[in-house]
C-alpha atoms as one frame of an Amber mdcrd trajectory, in Angstrom:
protein
 122.428 107.181 163.697 119.633 107.165 161.098 120.186 107.145 157.349 119.122
 110.775 157.157 121.846 111.731 159.652 124.681 110.088 157.695 127.144 112.281
 155.802 126.438 112.610 152.078 129.599 110.671 151.220 128.427 107.631 153.195
 124.932 107.814 151.701 126.451 107.795 148.215 128.742 104.915 149.159 125.771
 102.873 150.357 123.796 103.811 147.262 126.560 102.575 144.968 126.016  99.010
 146.182 122.235  99.039 145.745 120.406  97.795 142.642 118.597 100.423 140.590
 115.136  99.445 141.868 116.231  99.743 145.522 117.879 103.074 144.792 114.656
 104.347 143.237 112.719 103.392 146.387 115.330 105.029 148.607 114.806 108.362
 146.814 111.219 108.388 148.024 112.121 108.189 151.730 112.881 111.876 152.212
 113.340 115.045 150.196 116.958 115.383 151.270 117.759 111.865 150.017 115.977
 112.619 146.740 118.288 115.553 146.069 121.382 113.575 147.014 120.585 110.331
 145.199 118.782 111.516 142.040 122.009 112.046 140.058 123.177 108.574 141.102
 119.923 107.039 139.870 120.267 108.633 136.415 123.941 107.681 136.203 123.179
 104.112 137.245 120.429 103.777 134.636 122.598 105.209 131.874 125.444 102.887
 132.843 123.494  99.659 133.361 120.476  99.864 131.018 121.682  98.895 127.569
 118.428  99.963 125.872 118.306 103.373 127.611 114.643 102.684 128.385 114.378
 105.540 130.865 115.266 108.072 128.178 112.736 106.615 125.732 109.896 106.516
 128.274 110.662 110.071 129.390 110.447 111.269 125.789 107.275 109.284 125.079
 105.529 110.667 128.183 106.675 114.243 127.502 108.811 114.493 130.675 111.186
 117.214 129.526 112.991 117.504 132.877 113.771 113.778 132.948 114.985 113.868
 129.339 117.290 116.729 130.258 118.648 114.772 133.240 119.295 111.640 131.178
 121.142 113.620 128.537 123.116 115.530 131.172 124.297 112.275 132.725 125.416
 110.759 129.449 122.464 108.993 127.835 122.938 108.328 124.118 120.800 110.883
 122.302 120.863 108.649 119.196 119.989 105.393 120.968 117.687 102.992 119.093
 114.883 100.747 120.246 112.510  98.306 118.520 108.736  98.446 118.628 108.227
  95.402 120.869 109.372  97.109 124.119 107.342 100.169 123.121 104.190  98.141
 122.584 104.663  96.353 125.894 104.869  99.633 127.794 101.651 101.219 129.001
 102.120 104.527 127.159  99.825 106.061 124.572 102.341 106.176 121.752 102.023
 104.500 118.354 105.271 104.320 116.360 105.351 104.625 112.580 108.536 102.673
 112.023 110.089  99.497 113.376 113.188 101.297 114.699 112.755 104.318 116.968
 115.099 106.997 118.306 114.347 109.546 121.032 114.024 112.192 118.305 111.600
 110.129 116.210 109.380 109.559 119.262 109.406 113.253 120.177 108.600 114.146
 116.554 105.795 111.582 116.480 104.035 113.116 119.488 104.794 116.673 118.306
 106.647 117.772 121.458 108.703 120.645 120.075 110.365 121.412 123.417 111.828
 117.920 123.651 112.670 117.900 119.929 114.618 121.119 120.390 116.340 119.745
 123.510 117.410 116.580 121.686 118.678 118.586 118.720 120.803 120.754 121.028
 122.385 117.571 122.391 123.301 116.344 118.912 120.346 114.225 117.789 120.819
 113.005 114.212 118.127 114.378 111.888 119.060 111.920 109.123 118.254 108.270
 108.908 121.324 106.348 110.027 122.457 102.714 110.343 122.379 101.365 113.885
 124.119  98.056 114.691 121.556  95.415 115.515 118.589  97.577 114.531 119.005
  98.376 110.851 118.635 101.860 109.391 116.395 104.420 111.039 114.074 106.761
 109.159 114.545 110.539 109.576 112.435 111.824 112.464 110.806 114.424 110.216
 108.846 111.553 108.637 107.338 110.709 112.030 106.323 114.336 112.508 104.798
 114.602 109.040 102.893 111.316 109.190 101.496 112.351 112.579 100.404 115.713
 111.151 102.582 117.947 113.360 103.285 120.822 110.992 105.227 122.955 113.490
 107.485 119.993 114.316 108.116 119.374 110.617 109.079 123.033 110.246 111.421
 122.849 113.253 113.194 119.772 111.890 113.460 121.222 108.379 115.055 124.321
 109.890 117.678 121.944 111.312 118.404 120.559 107.822 116.307 117.409 107.955
 116.240 115.705 104.542 113.193 116.207 102.332 113.696 113.533  99.695 116.033
 110.549  99.549 115.660 107.165  97.821 115.900 105.242 101.107 113.262 107.350
 102.865 109.732 105.973 103.193 107.915 106.602  99.876 111.052 108.354  98.678
 110.615 111.303 101.024 108.285 113.867 102.494 106.474 114.896  99.303 104.988
 111.466  98.604 104.203 110.995 102.301 102.373 114.337 102.429 100.417 113.305
  99.328  99.538 109.974 100.935  98.225 111.898 103.958  96.296 114.310 101.729
  97.633 117.348 103.600  97.947 120.440 101.384  99.283 122.508 104.294 102.213
 120.102 104.620 102.853 120.233 100.876 102.896 124.034 101.060 105.433 123.818
 103.873 107.648 121.474 101.865 107.519 123.765  98.827 108.460 126.650 101.129
 111.604 124.692 102.046 112.464 123.989  98.420 110.952 120.543  97.826 111.168
 119.403  94.200 107.809 118.080  93.015 109.390 116.334  90.025 111.649 113.773
  91.699 110.610 110.213  90.794 110.640 107.313  93.232 110.500 103.743  91.991
 109.668 104.986  88.511 106.735 107.240  89.424 106.469 110.980  90.063 104.428
 112.566  92.859 101.813 113.616  90.287 101.444 109.999  89.117 100.740 108.871
  92.668  98.260 111.625  93.432  96.040 111.270  90.352  95.397 107.548  90.838
  94.066 107.711  94.394  90.286 107.601  94.914  90.817 108.869  98.487  92.566
 112.157  97.699  91.047 115.545  97.040  91.460 117.033  93.570  93.017 120.021
  95.333  96.141 117.942  96.001  96.599 117.417  92.259  95.778 121.066  91.538
  98.395 122.196  94.065 101.061 120.007  92.463 100.250 121.310  88.980 100.194
 124.925  90.166 103.556 124.538  91.894 105.685 123.041  89.193 104.682 119.403
  88.747 105.593 118.752  85.111 102.903 116.981  83.088 105.462 116.421  80.342
 107.614 114.307  82.645 104.833 112.329  84.249 103.036 111.869  80.950 106.181
 110.782  79.137 104.343 107.669  78.030 101.482 109.207  76.044  98.343 109.001
  78.130  99.844 107.372  81.215  98.265 110.007  83.479  94.821 109.118  82.147
  95.590 105.435  82.715  96.195 106.313  86.355  93.526 108.981  86.772  90.750
 106.593  85.706  91.401 104.811  89.022  90.956 108.101  90.885  88.151 110.637
  91.038  85.969 112.485  88.545  87.282 115.818  89.803  90.895 114.854  89.163
  90.100 113.440  85.720  88.273 116.653  84.787  91.212 118.736  86.012  93.660
 116.778  83.851  91.425 117.093  80.802  91.148 120.837  81.496  94.960 121.015
  81.567  95.184 119.349  78.159  96.097 115.814  79.198  94.779 113.262  76.735
  95.673 110.197  74.750  96.948 110.519  71.187  93.879 110.371  68.920  94.928
 107.029  67.446  95.063 105.436  70.922  92.252 107.175  72.777  89.570 104.950
  71.275  91.355 101.809  72.421  91.943 103.286  75.893  88.297 104.268  76.348
  87.096 100.875  75.158  89.300  99.265  77.808  87.576 101.040  80.692  84.058
 101.932  79.551  82.469  98.770  80.936  83.604  99.701  84.471  83.219 103.484
  84.275  80.536 105.277  86.225  77.891 107.070  84.200  79.313 110.421  85.317
  82.716 109.477  83.881  81.198 108.676  80.495  79.289 111.992  80.644  82.622
 113.731  81.187  84.229 112.210  78.089  81.187 113.036  75.983  81.449 116.595
  77.284  85.035 116.712  76.006  83.997 115.627  72.522  84.246 111.856  72.563
  81.954 110.126  70.044  81.553 106.386  70.656  82.232 104.015  67.767  80.743
 100.595  67.127  83.360  98.767  69.196  82.637 100.947  72.234  78.906 100.373
  71.851  79.483  96.625  71.525  81.520  96.597  74.729  78.724  98.440  76.538
  76.207  95.865  75.297  78.440  92.939  76.262  79.078  94.478  79.670  75.293
  94.863  80.089  75.573  98.548  81.007  72.067  99.749  80.205  72.719 103.152
  81.802  75.632 103.943  79.479  73.810 102.521  76.461  70.806 104.765  77.155
  73.123 107.763  77.483  74.633 107.035  74.066  71.152 106.551  72.570  70.064
 109.910  73.989  73.111 111.450  72.292  71.912 110.096  68.935  74.360 107.278
  68.180  73.621 105.066  65.189  72.373 101.757  66.606  72.384 100.049  63.224
  76.088 100.091  62.437  77.382  96.663  61.457  80.528  94.980  62.659  82.122
  91.639  61.939  79.804  89.056  60.393  77.339  91.856  59.728  76.114  91.902
  63.325  74.293  94.957  64.632  74.093  95.832  68.315  70.659  94.211  68.465
  72.071  90.981  67.025  74.741  91.043  69.729  72.235  91.788  72.475  70.044
  88.863  71.420  73.050  86.537  71.372  73.972  87.719  74.870  70.622  86.387
  76.085  71.489  82.828  75.129  72.157  80.789  78.274  74.535  79.718  79.694
  76.981  82.229  78.214  78.092  84.506  81.065  78.318  88.265  80.760  81.678
  89.649  79.703  83.349  91.928  82.195  86.078  94.192  80.921  89.279  94.037
  82.917  91.705  96.634  81.684  95.243  97.645  82.399  95.757  98.498  86.053
  98.107 101.424  85.666  97.870 102.437  89.295 100.851 103.585  91.311 101.018
 101.155  94.161 103.634 101.232  96.865 105.434  97.954  97.527 105.397  96.729
 101.094 108.127  98.086 103.340 109.217  96.188 106.426 110.194  99.416 108.164
 106.686 100.911 108.232 104.516  99.393 110.958 101.379 101.527 110.518  99.240
 102.088 107.460  99.331 105.630 106.095  95.742 106.832 105.783  94.711 110.173
 104.248  93.072 112.736 106.494  89.347 113.397 106.119  88.842 115.578 103.046
  86.271 116.462 100.422  86.624 113.908  97.636  84.644 113.772  94.385  83.047
 110.515  93.160  85.306 107.832  91.725  85.682 107.299  87.978  85.131 103.567
  88.136  83.026 101.135  90.075  84.298  97.566  90.214  80.955  96.481  91.671
  78.879  98.115  88.969  75.404  96.677  88.619  74.812  94.856  85.357  71.427
  94.945  83.682  69.716  91.757  82.608  70.364  90.934  78.917  66.629  91.273
  78.257  66.738  94.874  79.478  69.544  95.674  77.025  67.413  94.280  74.184
  64.441  96.430  75.270  66.693  99.492  75.481  67.896  98.969  71.896  64.386
  98.318  70.608  63.065 101.502  72.258  66.049 103.399  70.863  65.172 102.498
  67.289  67.376  99.508  66.493  66.403  97.879  63.192  64.556  94.622  63.945
  64.945  93.484  60.338  68.661  94.085  59.847  70.391  91.092  58.234  73.708
  89.702  59.401  76.244  88.047  57.076  74.215  84.833  57.227  70.979  86.588
  56.330  69.467  86.332  59.817  67.526  89.098  61.544  67.586  89.621  65.323
  64.086  88.127  65.400  65.296  84.992  63.605  68.080  84.584  66.153  65.587
  84.968  68.977  63.266  82.312  67.493  66.218  79.937  67.331  67.660  80.552
  70.780  65.363  82.431  73.159  61.552  82.592  73.024  61.230  85.306  75.683
  63.446  87.614  73.631  61.394  86.741  70.546  58.316  88.134  72.302  60.158
  91.341  73.230  61.089  91.844  69.573  57.580  91.043  68.350  56.153  93.548
  70.826  58.762  96.040  69.660  57.551  95.901  66.073  54.486  97.802  67.167
  56.432 100.645  68.773
């Protein structure tokens, strides 16, 4: 009697003594055996495979029927797995977090049918502690970071959390900002997200204004939907401290909305950053009424920013103001030409919202491609030669005969320290 002719009871009895791999091969012998032995194969895997790998691979490959079978035969819908087995498997799935559940994988790939199936079988939408694995992140984070808006909506409809201190970046709002996805932010607001919940001392608005990779429209959306400048700007001017690390468009938007430093501190703030600002940023502050003082001009000279100096000259600044020791800007520029004194680079306060490293996140969150305006600062700004700064001041009308506290003119300093600069000043007398 062949195997196919045996009664079903005997076939099942034989199958019970076979290892899982042999049982899987036996299913492929004939259609009738497949129907008889398939339940046994699922039951065996659920019983013997501690990691429930079959369930995870079925979810990752989008095999809804197999997922349904595993759940029907008792697979743990809230099983956990680390990223090492996932990375070893030949499946095109990239996890976001170090601990994965079937629901987080389904959310990651945006398979709403499997997400719904898992939810009906009791999948936990919250992050939860799992012995031996640590605490999982809510699956809605996987959906959001992967850009699956419909999956995010589905999970939010099943009461997934929006914001919690132990969620990545404090919750979905900051993650959506990090991705630069306005459509996701709109969805979160639709479900009642609070745009004024701080995480690690910073509000969503703080984080959005300081990024050079985010569109100004992200900041505009936050402001238009309840982000409170009063809260985020509790420290006078902190938003400008952060926005100077972002884009021109965002800085202009904040200035349009009335964000500024107190008058007694604005001068000091601007002096901190002017040496690293782009020319367009300085244009913006001039547009909003800023008038540079002597200290600002001195910083520009010391930073060897001929472009900004020329802009100020074109705006009619007084080049012959005197500072300490009676030095004019031309005195300072001549002294800057004395070798081997290096140029001074301004390094100001870095009031940028930076996220501390998290062990749980295993992929870097990158913003989607979007239209971004130029940055406010350039750390690799090109310095002009000191001689060029001297020429710029001479052409702008700096007094070649101004006396410092020791009775020396710029020309006298040049004769003492730098003959090439002396010639520039002599030539300038004929201008």
